[in-house]
mmCIF file of C-alpha atoms and ligand atoms in Angstrom:
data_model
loop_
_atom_site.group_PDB
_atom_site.id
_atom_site.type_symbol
_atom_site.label_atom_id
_atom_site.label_comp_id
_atom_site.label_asym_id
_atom_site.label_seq_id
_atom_site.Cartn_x
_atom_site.Cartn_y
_atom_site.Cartn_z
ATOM 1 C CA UNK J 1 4.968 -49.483 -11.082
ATOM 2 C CA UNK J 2 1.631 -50.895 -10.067
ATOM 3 C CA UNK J 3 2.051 -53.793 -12.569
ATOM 4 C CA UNK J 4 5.443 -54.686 -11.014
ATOM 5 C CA UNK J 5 3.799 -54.369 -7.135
ATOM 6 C CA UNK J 6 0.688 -56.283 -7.854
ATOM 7 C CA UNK J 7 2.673 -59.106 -10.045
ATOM 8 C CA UNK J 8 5.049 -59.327 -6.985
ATOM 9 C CA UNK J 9 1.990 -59.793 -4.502
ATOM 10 C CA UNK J 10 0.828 -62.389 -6.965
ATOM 11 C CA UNK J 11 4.145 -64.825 -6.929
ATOM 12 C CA UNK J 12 4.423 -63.660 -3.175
ATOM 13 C CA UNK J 13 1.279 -65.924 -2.656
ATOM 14 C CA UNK J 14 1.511 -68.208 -5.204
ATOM 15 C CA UNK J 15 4.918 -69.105 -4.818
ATOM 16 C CA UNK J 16 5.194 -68.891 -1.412
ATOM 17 C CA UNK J 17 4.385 -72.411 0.277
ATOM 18 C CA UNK J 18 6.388 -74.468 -2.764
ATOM 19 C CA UNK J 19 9.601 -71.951 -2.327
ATOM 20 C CA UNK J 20 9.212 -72.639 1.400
ATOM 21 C CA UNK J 21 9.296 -76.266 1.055
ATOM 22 C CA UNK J 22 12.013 -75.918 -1.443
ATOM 23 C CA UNK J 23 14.336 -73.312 -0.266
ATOM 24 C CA UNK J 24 13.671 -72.895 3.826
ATOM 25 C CA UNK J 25 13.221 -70.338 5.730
ATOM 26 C CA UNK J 26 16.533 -68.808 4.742
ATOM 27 C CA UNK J 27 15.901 -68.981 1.237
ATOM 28 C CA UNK J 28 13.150 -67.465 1.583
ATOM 29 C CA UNK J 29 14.109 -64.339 3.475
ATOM 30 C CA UNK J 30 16.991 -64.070 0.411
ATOM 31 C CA UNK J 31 14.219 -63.506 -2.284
ATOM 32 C CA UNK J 32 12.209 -61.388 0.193
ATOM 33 C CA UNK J 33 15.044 -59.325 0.390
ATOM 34 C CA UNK J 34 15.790 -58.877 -3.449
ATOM 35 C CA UNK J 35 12.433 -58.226 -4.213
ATOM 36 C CA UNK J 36 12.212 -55.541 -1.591
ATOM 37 C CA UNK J 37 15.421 -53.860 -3.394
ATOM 38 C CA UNK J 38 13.747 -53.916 -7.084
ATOM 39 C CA UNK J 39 10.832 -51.994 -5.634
ATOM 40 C CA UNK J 40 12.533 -49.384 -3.597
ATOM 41 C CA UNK J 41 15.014 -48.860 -6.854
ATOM 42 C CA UNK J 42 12.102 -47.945 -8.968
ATOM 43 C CA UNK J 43 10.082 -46.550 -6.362
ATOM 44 C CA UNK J 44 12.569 -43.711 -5.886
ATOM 45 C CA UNK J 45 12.508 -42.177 -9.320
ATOM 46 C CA UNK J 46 9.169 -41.667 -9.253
ATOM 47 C CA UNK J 47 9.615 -39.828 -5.376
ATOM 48 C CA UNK J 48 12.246 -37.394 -6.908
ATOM 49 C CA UNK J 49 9.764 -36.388 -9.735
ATOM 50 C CA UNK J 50 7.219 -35.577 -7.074
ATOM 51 C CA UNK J 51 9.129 -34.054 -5.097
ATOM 52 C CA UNK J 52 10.963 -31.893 -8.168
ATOM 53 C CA UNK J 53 7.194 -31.266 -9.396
ATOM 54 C CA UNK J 54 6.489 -29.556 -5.651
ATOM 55 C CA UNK J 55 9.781 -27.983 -6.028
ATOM 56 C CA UNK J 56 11.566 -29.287 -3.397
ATOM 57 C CA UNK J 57 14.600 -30.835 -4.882
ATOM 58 C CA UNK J 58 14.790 -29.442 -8.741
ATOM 59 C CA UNK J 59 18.296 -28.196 -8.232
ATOM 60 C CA UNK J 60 19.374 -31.715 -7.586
ATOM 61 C CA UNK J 61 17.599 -33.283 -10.728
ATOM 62 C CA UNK J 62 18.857 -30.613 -12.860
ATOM 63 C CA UNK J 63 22.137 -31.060 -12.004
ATOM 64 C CA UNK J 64 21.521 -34.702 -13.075
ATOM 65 C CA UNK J 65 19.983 -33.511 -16.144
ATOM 66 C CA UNK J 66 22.791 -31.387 -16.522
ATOM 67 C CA UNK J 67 25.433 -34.388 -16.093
ATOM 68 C CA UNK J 68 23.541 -36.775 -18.502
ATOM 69 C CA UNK J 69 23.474 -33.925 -20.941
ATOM 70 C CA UNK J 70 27.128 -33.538 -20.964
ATOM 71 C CA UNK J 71 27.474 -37.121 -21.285
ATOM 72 C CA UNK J 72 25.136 -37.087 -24.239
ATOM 73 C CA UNK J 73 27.205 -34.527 -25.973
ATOM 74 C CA UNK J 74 30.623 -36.041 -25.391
ATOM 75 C CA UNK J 75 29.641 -38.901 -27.091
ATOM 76 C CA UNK J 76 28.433 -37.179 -29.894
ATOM 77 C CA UNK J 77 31.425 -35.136 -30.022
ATOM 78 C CA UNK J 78 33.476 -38.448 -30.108
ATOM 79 C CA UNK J 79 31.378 -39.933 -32.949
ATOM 80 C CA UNK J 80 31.574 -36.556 -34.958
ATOM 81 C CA UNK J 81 35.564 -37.335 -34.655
ATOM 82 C CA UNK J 82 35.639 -40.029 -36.494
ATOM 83 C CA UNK J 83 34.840 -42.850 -34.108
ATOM 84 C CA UNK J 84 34.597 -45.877 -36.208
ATOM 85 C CA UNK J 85 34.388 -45.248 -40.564
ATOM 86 C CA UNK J 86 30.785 -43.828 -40.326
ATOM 87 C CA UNK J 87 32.328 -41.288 -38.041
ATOM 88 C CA UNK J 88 35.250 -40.291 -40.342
ATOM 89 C CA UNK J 89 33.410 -40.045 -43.427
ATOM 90 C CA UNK J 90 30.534 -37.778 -41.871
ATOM 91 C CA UNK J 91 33.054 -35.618 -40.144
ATOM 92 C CA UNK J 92 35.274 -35.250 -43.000
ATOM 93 C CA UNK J 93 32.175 -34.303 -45.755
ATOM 94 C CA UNK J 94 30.967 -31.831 -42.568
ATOM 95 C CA UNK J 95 34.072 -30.237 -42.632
ATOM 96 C CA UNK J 96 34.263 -30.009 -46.758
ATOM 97 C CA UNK J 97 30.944 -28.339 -46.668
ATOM 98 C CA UNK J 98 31.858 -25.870 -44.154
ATOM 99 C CA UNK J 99 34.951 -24.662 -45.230
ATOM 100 C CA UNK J 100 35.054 -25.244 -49.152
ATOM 101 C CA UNK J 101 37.856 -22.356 -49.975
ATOM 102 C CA UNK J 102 40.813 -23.934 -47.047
ATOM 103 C CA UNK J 103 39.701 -27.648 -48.398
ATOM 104 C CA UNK J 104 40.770 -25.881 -51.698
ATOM 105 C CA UNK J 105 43.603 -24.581 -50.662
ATOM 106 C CA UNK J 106 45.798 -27.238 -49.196
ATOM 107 C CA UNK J 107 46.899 -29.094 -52.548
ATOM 108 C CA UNK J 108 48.480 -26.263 -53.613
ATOM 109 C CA UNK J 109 50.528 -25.533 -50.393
ATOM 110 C CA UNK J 110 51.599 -28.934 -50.503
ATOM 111 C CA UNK J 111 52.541 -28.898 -54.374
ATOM 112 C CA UNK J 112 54.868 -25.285 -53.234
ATOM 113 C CA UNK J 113 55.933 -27.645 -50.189
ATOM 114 C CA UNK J 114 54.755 -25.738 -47.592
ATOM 115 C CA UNK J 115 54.949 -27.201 -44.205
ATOM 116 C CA UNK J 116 51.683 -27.978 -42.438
ATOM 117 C CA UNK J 117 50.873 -25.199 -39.674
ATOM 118 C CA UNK J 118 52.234 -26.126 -36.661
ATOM 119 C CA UNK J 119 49.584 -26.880 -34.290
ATOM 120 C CA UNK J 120 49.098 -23.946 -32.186
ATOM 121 C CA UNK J 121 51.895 -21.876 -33.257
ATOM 122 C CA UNK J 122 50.342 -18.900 -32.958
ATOM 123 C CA UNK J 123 49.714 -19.475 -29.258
ATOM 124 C CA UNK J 124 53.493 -20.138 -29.096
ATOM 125 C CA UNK J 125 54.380 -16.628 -30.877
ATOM 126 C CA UNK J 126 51.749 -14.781 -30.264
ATOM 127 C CA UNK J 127 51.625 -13.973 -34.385
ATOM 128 C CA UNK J 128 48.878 -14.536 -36.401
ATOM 129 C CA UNK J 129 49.094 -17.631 -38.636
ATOM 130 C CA UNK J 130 46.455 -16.151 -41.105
ATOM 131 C CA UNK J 131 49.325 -16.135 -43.818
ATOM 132 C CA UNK J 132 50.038 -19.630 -43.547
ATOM 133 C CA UNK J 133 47.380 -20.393 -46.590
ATOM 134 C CA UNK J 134 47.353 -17.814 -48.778
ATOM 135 C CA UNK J 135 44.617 -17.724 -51.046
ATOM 136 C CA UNK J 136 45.485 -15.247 -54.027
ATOM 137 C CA UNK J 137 43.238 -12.602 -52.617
ATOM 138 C CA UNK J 138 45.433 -12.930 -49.514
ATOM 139 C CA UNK J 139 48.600 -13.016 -51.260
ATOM 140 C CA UNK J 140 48.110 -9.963 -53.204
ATOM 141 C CA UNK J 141 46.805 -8.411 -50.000
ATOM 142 C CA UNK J 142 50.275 -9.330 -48.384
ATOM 143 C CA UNK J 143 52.130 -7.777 -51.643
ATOM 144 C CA UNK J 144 49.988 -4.434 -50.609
ATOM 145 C CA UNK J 145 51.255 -4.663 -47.249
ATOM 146 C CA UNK J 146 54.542 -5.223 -48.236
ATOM 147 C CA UNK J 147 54.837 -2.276 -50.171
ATOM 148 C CA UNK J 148 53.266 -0.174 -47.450
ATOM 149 C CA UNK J 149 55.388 -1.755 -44.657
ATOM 150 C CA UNK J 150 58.483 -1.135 -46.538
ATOM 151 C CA UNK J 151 57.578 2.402 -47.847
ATOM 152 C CA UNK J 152 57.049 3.547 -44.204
ATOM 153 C CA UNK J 153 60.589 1.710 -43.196
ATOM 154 C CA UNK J 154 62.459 2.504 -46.409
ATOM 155 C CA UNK J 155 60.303 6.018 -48.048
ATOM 156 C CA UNK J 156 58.884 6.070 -50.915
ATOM 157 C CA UNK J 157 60.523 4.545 -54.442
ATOM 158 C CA UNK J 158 62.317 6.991 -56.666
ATOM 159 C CA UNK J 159 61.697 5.628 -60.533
ATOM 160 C CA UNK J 160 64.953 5.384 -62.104
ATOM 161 C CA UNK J 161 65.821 7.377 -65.218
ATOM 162 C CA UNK J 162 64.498 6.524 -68.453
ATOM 163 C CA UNK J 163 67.008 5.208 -70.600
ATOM 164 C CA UNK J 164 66.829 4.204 -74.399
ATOM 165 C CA UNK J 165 65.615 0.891 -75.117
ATOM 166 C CA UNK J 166 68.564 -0.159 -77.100
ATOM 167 C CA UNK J 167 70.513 1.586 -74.158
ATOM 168 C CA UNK J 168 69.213 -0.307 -71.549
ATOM 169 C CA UNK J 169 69.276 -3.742 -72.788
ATOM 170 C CA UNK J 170 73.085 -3.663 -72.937
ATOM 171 C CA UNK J 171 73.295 -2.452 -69.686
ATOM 172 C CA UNK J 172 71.214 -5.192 -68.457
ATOM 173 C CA UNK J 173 72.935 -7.978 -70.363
ATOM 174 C CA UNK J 174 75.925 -6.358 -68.781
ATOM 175 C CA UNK J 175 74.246 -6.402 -65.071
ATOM 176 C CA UNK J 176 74.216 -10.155 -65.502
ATOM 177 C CA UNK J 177 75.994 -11.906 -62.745
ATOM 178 C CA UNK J 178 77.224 -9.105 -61.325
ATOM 179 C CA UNK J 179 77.113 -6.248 -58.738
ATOM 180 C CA UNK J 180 75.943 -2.664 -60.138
ATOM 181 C CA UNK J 181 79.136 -0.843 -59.290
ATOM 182 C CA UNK J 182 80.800 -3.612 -61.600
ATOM 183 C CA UNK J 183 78.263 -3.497 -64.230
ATOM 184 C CA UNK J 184 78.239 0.124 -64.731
ATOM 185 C CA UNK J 185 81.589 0.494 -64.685
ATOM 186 C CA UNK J 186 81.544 -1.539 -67.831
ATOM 187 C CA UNK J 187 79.073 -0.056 -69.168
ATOM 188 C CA UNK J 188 81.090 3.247 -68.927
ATOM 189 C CA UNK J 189 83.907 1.926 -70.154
ATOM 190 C CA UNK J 190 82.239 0.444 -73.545
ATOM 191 C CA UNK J 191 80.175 4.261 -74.079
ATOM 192 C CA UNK J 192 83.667 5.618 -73.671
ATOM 193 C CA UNK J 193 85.499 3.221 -76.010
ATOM 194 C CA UNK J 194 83.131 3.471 -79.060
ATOM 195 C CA UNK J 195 81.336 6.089 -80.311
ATOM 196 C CA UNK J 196 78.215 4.723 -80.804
ATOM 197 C CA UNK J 197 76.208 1.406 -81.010
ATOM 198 C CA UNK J 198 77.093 0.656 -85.120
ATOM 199 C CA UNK J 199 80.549 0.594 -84.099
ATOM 200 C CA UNK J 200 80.402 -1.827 -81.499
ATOM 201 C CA UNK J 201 78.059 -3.577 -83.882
ATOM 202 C CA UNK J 202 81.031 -3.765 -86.202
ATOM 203 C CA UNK J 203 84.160 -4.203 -83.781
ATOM 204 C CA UNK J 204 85.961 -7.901 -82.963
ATOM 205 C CA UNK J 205 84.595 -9.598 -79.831
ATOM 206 C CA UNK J 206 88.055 -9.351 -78.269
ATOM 207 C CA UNK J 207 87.866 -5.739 -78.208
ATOM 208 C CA UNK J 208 84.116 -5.558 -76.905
ATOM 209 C CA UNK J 209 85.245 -8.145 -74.074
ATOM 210 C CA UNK J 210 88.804 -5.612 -73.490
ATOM 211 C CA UNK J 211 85.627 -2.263 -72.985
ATOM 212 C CA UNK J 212 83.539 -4.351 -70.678
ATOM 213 C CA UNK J 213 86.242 -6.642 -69.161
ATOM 214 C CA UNK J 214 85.114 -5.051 -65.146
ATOM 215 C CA UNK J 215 81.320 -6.322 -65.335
ATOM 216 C CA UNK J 216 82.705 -10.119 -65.644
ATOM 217 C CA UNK J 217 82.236 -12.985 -67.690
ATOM 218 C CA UNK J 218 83.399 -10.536 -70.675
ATOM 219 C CA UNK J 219 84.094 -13.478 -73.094
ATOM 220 C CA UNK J 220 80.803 -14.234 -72.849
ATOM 221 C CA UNK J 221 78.833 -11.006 -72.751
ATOM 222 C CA UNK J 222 80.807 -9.683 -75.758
ATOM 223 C CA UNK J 223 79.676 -11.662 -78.182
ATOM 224 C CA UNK J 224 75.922 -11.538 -77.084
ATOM 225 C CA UNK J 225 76.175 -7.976 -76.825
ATOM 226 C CA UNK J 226 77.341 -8.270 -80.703
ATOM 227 C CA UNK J 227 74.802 -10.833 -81.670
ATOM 228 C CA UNK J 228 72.253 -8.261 -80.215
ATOM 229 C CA UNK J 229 73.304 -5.073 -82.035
ATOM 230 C CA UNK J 230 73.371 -6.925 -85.541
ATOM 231 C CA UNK J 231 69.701 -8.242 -85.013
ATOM 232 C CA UNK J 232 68.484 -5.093 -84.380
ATOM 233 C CA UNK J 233 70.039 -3.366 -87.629
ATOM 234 C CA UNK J 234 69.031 -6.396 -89.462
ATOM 235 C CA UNK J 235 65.199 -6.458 -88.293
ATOM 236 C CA UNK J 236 64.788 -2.814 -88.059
ATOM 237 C CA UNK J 237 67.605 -1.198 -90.198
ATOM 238 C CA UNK J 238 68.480 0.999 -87.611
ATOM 239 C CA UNK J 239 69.806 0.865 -84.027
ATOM 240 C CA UNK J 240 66.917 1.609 -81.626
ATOM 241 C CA UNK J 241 64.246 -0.796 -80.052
ATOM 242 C CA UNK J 242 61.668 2.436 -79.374
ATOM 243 C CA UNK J 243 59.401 0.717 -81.381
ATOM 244 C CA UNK J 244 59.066 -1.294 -78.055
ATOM 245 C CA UNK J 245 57.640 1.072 -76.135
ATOM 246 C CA UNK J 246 54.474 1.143 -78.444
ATOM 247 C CA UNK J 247 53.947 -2.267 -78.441
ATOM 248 C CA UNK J 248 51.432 -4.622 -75.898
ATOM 249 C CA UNK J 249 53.786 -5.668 -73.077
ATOM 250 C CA UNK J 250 53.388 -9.194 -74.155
ATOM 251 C CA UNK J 251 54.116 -8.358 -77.343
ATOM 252 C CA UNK J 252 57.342 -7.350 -76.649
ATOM 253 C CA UNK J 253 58.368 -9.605 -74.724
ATOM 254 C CA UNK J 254 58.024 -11.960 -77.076
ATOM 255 C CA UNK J 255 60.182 -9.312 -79.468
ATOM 256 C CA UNK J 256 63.258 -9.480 -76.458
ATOM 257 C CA UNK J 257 62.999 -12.935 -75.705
ATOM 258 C CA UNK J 258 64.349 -13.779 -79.446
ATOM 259 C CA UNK J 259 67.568 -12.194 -78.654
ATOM 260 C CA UNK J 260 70.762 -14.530 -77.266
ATOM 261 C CA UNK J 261 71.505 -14.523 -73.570
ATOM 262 C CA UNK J 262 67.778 -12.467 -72.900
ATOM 263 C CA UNK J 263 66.038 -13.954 -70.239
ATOM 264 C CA UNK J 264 62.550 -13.014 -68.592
ATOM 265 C CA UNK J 265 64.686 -11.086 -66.367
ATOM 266 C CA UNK J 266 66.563 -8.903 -68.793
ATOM 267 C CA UNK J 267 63.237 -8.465 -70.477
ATOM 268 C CA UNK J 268 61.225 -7.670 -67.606
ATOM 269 C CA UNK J 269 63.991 -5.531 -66.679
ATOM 270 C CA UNK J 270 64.091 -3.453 -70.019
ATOM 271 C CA UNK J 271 60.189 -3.239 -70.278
ATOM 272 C CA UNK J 272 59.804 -2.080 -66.483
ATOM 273 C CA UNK J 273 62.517 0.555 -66.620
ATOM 274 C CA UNK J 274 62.921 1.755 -70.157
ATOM 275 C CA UNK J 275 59.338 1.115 -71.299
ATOM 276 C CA UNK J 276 57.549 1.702 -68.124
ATOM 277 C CA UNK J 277 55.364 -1.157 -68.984
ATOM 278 C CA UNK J 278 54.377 -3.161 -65.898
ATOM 279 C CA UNK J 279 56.749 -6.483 -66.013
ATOM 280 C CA UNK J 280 58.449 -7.607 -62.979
ATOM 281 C CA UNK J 281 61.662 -8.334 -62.983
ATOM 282 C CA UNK J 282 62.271 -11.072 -60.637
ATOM 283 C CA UNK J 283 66.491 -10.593 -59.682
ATOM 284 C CA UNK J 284 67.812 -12.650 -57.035
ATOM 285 C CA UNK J 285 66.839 -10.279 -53.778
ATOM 286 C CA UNK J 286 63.004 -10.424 -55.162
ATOM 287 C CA UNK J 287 63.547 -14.333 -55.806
ATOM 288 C CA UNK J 288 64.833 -14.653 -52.230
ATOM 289 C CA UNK J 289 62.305 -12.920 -50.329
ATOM 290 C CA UNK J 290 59.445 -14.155 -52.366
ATOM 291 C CA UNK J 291 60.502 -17.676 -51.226
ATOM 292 C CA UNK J 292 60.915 -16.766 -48.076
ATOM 293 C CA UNK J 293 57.566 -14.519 -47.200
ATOM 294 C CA UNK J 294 56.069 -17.844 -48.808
ATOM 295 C CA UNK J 295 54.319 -16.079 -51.833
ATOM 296 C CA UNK J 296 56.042 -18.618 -53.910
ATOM 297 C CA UNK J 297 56.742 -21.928 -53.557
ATOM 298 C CA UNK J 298 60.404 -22.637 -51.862
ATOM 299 C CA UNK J 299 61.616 -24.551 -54.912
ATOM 300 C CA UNK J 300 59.421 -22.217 -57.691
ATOM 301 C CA UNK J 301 62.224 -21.326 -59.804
ATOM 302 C CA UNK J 302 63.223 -17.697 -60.893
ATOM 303 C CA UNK J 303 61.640 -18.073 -64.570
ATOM 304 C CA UNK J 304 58.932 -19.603 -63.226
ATOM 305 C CA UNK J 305 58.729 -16.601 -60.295
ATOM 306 C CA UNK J 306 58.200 -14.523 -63.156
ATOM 307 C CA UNK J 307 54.958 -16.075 -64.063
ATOM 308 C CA UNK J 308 53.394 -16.471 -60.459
ATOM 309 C CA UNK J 309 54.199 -13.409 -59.342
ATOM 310 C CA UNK J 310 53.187 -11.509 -62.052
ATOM 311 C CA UNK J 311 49.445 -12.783 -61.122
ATOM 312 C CA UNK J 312 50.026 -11.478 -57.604
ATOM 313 C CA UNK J 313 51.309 -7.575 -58.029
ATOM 314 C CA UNK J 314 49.187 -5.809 -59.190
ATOM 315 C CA UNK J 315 50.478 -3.250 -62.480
ATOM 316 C CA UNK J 316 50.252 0.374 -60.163
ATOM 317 C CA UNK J 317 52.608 -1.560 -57.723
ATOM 318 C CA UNK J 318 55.260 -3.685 -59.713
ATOM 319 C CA UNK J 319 57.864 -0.626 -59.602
ATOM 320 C CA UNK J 320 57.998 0.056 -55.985
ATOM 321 C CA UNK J 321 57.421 -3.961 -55.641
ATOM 322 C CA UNK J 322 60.626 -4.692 -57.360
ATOM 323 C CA UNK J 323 62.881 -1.712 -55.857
ATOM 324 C CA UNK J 324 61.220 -2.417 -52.374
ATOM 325 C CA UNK J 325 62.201 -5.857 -51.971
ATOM 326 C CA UNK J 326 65.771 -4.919 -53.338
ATOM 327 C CA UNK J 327 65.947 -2.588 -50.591
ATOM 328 C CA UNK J 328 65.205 -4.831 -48.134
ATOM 329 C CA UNK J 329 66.626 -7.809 -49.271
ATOM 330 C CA UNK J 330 70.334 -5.506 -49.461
ATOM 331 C CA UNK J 331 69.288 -4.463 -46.083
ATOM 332 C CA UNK J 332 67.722 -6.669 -43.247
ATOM 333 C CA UNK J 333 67.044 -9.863 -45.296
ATOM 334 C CA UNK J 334 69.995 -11.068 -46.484
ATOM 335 C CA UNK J 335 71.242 -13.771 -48.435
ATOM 336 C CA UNK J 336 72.686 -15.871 -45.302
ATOM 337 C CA UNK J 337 71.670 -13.916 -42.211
ATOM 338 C CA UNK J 338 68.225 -12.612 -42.525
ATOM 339 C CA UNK J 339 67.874 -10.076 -39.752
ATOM 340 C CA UNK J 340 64.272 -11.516 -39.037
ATOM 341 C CA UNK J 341 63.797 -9.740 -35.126
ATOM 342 C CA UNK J 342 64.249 -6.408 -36.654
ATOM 343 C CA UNK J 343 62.096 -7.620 -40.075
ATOM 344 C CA UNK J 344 58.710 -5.123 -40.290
ATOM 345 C CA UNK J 345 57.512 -8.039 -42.432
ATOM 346 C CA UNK J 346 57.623 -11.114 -39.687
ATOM 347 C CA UNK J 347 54.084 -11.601 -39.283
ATOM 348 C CA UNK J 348 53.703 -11.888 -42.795
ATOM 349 C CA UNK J 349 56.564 -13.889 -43.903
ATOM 350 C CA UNK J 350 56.776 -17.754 -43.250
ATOM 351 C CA UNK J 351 60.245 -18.198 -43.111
ATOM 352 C CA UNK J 352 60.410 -15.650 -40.046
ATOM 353 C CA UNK J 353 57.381 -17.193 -38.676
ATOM 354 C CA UNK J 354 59.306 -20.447 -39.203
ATOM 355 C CA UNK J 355 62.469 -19.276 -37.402
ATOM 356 C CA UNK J 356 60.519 -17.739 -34.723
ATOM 357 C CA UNK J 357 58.421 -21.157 -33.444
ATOM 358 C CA UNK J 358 61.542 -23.181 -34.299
ATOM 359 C CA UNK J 359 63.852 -20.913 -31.824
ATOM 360 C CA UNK J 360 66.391 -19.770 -33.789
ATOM 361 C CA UNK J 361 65.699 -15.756 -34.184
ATOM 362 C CA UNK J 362 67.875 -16.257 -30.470
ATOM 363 C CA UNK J 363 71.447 -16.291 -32.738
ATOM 364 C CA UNK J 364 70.415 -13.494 -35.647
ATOM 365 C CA UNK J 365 72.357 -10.734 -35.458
ATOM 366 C CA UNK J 366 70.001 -7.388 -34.787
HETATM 367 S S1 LIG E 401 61.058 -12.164 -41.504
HETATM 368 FE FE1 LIG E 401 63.182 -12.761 -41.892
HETATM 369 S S2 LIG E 401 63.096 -14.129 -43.668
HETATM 370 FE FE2 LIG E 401 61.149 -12.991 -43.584
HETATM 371 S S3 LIG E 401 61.432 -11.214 -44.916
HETATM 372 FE FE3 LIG E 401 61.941 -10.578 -42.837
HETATM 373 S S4 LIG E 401 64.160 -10.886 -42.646
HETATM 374 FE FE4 LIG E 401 63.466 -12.043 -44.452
#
């Protein structure tokens, strides 16, 4: 401040007579004028920190302060937001090293083709998008509240009878395709016809597919069920699988899977109920809803179900698992009208979350 005063004294009378020739009188009250400005602009800053140091006017400069800080930060803020490539790259490693599990998790929602998260659905809905990524931790902590959601709505599961092994399988190959009333009257009918399982083993296909002719596609199931019953006596020399029940679930498995028309289903089926070995059978209802609450992906096929959901319920909880979601998928979720207002599982389901943001809960029935 002193430099600037005593260097404008110093051209003030230096400069003064030439400019005077040069410029007149008016050109000379011009720079007088200027020069006066410069001074008072710096002079003032230097007033305010006087007076702000005797405490006159700090509420004023802090509010300054205050502005230039938010400036400061906005601009920061627009940098850290990707603001040129710098920008990108430093927000984008920032966010990486931050969040490490969600940066994790989004290839594999996108290979099950899950939607991206609406942006601020949950303040649409007022539901909690949590479930959108599962991780597996969270997945198998949505089977657990699954099966305590739908135990409250639905009781607890009553395990069905124990059946033979041998029993059970051709009951299952008979349950393919079909509705239980249809399957067990078949069933019946066959137990009724023949005596036992050697003379099945032994009669025509015609007159197996005439017994079981009620649980459909009899043409076809007749000759399986056949094919079955003569690998049995040929492997074990008798008619009875209860070896099975002995053996490492995987183990037989791979024993079932050998037989015509037996797929993970019927075997999961056979293991689960006759063997009480924890396999999950993963029927059409279980598909469905599995699909649908997003703890598969929505083109994961059944067989491959199987697999992925088998790493998610845990071995205590694949009975009620299995009969749960049956319940509930005869029930409120449905094949074509899912009954998702009256669903105790819409928070934790992304189809119902999905139907919910999108509008269309409005038209299902309740
Ligand atoms: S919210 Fe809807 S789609 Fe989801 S499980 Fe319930 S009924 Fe099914």
């Amino acid at each position: 401040m002193i430099l600037v005063t005593g260097l404008n004294t110093y051209l003030t009378l230096r400069l003064a007579e030439p400019l005077h020739r040069g410029l007149g009188q008016a050109g000379i009250h011009v720079i007088s004028r200027v020069l006066g400005l410069v001074l008072l602009a710096l002079a003032v800053p230097f007033v305010l920190n006087g007076l702000a140091a005797a405490g006159i006017v700090g509420g004023a400069l802090a509010s300054y302060d205050d502005a230039a800080g938010v400036a400061r930060r906005s601009l920061r803020r627009r940098g850290a937001a990707g603001v040129g490539k710098r920008g990108l790259r430093h927000s984008s490693r920032r966010r990486r090293t931050r969040h490490p599990r969600r940066a994790r998790e989004t290839p594999r929602e996108s290979l099950r083709g899950g939607r991206p998260r609406a942006r601020g659905a949950d303040l649409k809905t007022g539901i909690s998008n949590s479930s959108c990524r599962h991780s597996s931790s969270e997945m198998r902590a949505v089977v657990a509240g699954i099966c305590r959601r739908l135990g409250k709505v639905y009781g607890p599961v009553e395990p069905p009878e124990q059946w033979p092994v041998l029993d059970e399988l051709i009951a299952t190959v008979l349950s393919q395709n079909t509705s239980d009333a249809n399957s067990s009257a078949g069933y019946e009918e066959l137990r009724r016809r023949f005596r036992d399982w050697d003379e099945v083993r032994r009669a025509s296909p015609e007159r197996i597919a005439g017994a079981i002719r009620q649980a459909g596609l009899a043409n076809r199931k007749a000759p399986r069920i056949k094919a079955i019953l003569q690998r049995v006596f040929e492997d074990r020399g008798e008619l009875s699988l209860e070896f099975l029940r002995g053996l490492p679930a995987r183990r037989a498995e791979e024993y079932l899977a050998r037989f015509p028309g037996v797929g993970p289903k019927t075997v999961a089926c056979v293991l689960l109920f006759a063997c009480r070995k924890p396999v999950l059978p993963v029927d059409t209802h279980v598909h469905r809803l599995a699909q649908r609450i997003g703890l598969i992906g929505k083109r994961t096929s059944a067989e491959r179900a199987h697999e992925e959901l088998a790493r998610l319920v845990p071995p205590k909880r694949v009975l009620e698992f299995h009969l749960q979601l049956i319940r509930h998928g005869r029930t409120v979720c449905g094949a074509r009208k899912p009954q998702c207002p009256d669903c105790p599982l819409l928070d934790l389901c992304r189809e119902g979350r999905r139907r919910l943001v999108a509008g269309e809960l409005a038209d299902s029935p309740s």
